[in-house]
Short mmCIF file of C-alpha atoms in Angstrom, two decimals:
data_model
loop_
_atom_site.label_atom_id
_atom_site.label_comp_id
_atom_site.label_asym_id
_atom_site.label_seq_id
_atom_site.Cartn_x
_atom_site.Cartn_y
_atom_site.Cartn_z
CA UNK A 25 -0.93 21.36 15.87
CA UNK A 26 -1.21 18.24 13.83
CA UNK A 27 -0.98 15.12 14.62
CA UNK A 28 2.05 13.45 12.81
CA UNK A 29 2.08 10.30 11.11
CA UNK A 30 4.12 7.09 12.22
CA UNK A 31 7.56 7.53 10.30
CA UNK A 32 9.39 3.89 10.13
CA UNK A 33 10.99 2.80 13.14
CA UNK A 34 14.89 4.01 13.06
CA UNK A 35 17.59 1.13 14.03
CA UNK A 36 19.45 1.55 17.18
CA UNK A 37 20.62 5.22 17.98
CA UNK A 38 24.45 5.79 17.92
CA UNK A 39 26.31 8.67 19.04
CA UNK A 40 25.91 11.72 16.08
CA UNK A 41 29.29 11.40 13.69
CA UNK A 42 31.17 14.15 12.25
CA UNK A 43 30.96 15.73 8.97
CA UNK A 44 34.10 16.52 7.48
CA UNK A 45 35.06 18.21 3.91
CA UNK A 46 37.54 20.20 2.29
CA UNK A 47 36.35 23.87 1.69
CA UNK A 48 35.66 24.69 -2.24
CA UNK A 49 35.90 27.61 -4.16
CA UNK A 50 32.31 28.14 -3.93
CA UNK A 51 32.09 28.79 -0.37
CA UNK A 52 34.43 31.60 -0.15
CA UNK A 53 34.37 34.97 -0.98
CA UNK A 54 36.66 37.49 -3.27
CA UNK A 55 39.65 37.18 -0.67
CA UNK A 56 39.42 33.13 -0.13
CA UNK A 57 37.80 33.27 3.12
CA UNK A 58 34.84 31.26 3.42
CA UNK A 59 31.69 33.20 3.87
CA UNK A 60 29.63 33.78 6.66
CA UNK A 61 26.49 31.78 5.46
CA UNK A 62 27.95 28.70 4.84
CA UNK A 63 28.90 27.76 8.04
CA UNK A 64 25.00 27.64 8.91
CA UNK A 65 24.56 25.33 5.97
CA UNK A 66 27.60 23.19 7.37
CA UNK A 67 26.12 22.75 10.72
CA UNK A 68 22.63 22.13 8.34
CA UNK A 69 24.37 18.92 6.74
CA UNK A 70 25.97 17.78 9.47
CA UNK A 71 22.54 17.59 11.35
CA UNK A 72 20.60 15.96 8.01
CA UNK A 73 23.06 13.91 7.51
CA UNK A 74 23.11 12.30 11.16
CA UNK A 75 19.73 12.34 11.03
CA UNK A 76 19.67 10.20 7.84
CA UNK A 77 21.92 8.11 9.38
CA UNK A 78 19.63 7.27 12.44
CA UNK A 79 16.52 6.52 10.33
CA UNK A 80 14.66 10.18 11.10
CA UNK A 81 15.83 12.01 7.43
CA UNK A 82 13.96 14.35 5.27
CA UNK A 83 13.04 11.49 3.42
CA UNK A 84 11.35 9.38 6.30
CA UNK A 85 9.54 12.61 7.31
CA UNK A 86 8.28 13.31 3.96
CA UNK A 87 6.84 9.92 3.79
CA UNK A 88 4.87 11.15 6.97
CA UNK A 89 4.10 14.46 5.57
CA UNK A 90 6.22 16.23 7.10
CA UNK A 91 9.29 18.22 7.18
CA UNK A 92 11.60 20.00 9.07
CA UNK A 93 12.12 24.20 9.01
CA UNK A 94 14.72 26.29 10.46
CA UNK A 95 12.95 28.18 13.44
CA UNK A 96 16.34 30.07 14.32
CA UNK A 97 19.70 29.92 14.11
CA UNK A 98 22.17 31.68 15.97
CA UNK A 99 26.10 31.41 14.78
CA UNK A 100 29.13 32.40 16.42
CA UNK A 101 32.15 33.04 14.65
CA UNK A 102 35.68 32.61 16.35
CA UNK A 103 38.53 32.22 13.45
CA UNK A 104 39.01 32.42 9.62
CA UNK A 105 38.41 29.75 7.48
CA UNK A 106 40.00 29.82 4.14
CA UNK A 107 39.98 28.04 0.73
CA UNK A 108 40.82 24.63 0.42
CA UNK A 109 41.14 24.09 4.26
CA UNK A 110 40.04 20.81 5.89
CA UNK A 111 36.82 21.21 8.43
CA UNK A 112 34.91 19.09 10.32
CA UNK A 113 31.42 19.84 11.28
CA UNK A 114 30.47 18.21 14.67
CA UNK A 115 26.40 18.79 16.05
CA UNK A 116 24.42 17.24 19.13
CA UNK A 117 21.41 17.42 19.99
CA UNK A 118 20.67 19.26 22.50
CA UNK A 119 16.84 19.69 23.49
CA UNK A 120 14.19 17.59 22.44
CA UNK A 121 10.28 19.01 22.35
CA UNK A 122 6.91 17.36 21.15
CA UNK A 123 7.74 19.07 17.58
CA UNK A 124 11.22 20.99 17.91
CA UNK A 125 14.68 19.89 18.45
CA UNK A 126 17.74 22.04 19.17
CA UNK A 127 21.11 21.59 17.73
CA UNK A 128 24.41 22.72 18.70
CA UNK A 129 27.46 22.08 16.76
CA UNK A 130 30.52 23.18 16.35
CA UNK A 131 32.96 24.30 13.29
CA UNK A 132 36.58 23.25 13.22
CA UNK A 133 39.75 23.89 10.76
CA UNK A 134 42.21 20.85 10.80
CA UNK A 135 45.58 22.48 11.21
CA UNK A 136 47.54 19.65 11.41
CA UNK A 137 46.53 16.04 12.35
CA UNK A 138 45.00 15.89 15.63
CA UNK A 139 45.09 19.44 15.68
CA UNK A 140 41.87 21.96 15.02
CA UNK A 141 41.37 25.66 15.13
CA UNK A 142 37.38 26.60 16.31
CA UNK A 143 36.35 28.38 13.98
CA UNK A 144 32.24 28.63 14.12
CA UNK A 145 30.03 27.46 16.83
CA UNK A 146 26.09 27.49 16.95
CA UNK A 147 23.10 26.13 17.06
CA UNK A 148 19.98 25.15 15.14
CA UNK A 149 16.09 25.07 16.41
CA UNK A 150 14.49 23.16 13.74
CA UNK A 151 10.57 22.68 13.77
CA UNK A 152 8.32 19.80 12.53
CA UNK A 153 5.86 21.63 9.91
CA UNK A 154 2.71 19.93 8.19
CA UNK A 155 4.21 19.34 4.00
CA UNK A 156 0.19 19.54 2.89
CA UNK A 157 -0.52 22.68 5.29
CA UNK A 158 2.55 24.23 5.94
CA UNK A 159 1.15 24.34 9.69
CA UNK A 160 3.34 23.37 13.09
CA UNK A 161 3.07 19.48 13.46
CA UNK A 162 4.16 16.70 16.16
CA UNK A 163 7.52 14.96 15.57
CA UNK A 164 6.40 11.66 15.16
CA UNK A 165 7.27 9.68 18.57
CA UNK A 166 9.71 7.21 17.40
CA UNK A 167 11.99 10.40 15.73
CA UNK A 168 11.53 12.12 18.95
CA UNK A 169 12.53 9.18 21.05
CA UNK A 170 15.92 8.89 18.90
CA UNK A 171 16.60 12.37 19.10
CA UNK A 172 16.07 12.00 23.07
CA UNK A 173 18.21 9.16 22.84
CA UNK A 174 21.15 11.26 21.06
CA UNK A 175 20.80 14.13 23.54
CA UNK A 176 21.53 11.49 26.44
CA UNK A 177 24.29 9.84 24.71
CA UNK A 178 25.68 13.68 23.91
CA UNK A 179 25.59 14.55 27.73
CA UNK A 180 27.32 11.57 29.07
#
């Protein structure tokens, strides 16, 4: 493995938010249900975007060349979700490693305020990878200590 550069220190963790967003045409199939695949690349935002959030985004790895690639994903599917539904996309993290970190998260329909249908559930194992080499790299340690940070918050 590589060793990872510094990436700029992130500001104090909070707990991960929720992603929310109304389905659109494009994610649904011929009948108006929304396809399998993008509730893998809901779950995907909601992580990237949380992780922009705390200071450990694409971006800040890039500047340490490095970046982050799906290692596996594993989805669950529970109920329909249909076009121009409301979701919300909530992840934690669940595991962090030396250069992985799992994510689970969780796919919801808004029926009615205050009330949600499960619809997906799942989880991402995403791997720090060398941008130059394409090889397996360290996270750098002040990502991995906000991740670790998250996962504690998550459990509590």
């Amino acid at each position: 493995m590589t060793a990872a550069q510094p990436v700029p220190a992130a500001p104090a963790p909070r707990e991960w938010t929720e992603v929310r967003r109304r389905v659109e045409h494009v994610d649904t199939d011929a009948s108006g249900v929304v396809h399998f695949s993008r509730y893998a690349s809901w779950l995907e935002t909601a992580v990237l975007e949380n992780l922009d959030r705390l200071g450990a985004g694409l971006g800040d790895l890039a500047r340490a060349n490095l970046e982050l690639a799906v290692v596996e994903l594993r989805m669950h599917y529970h109920a329909p979700v249909r076009f121009l539904d409301r979701v919300r996309v909530r992840a934690r993290v669940e595991r962090v490693g030396p250069a992985r970190v799992q994510v689970s998260g969780e796919i919801s329909r808004e029926d009615h305020p205050g009330d949600a249908t499960r619809c997906a559930s799942g989880s991402l194992l995403l791997g720090a990878v060398d941008l130059p080499t394409g090889a397996p790299s360290l996270l750098p340690e002040n990502v991995r200590t906000t991740l670790k940070e998250c996962s504690v918050r998550a459990q509590r």
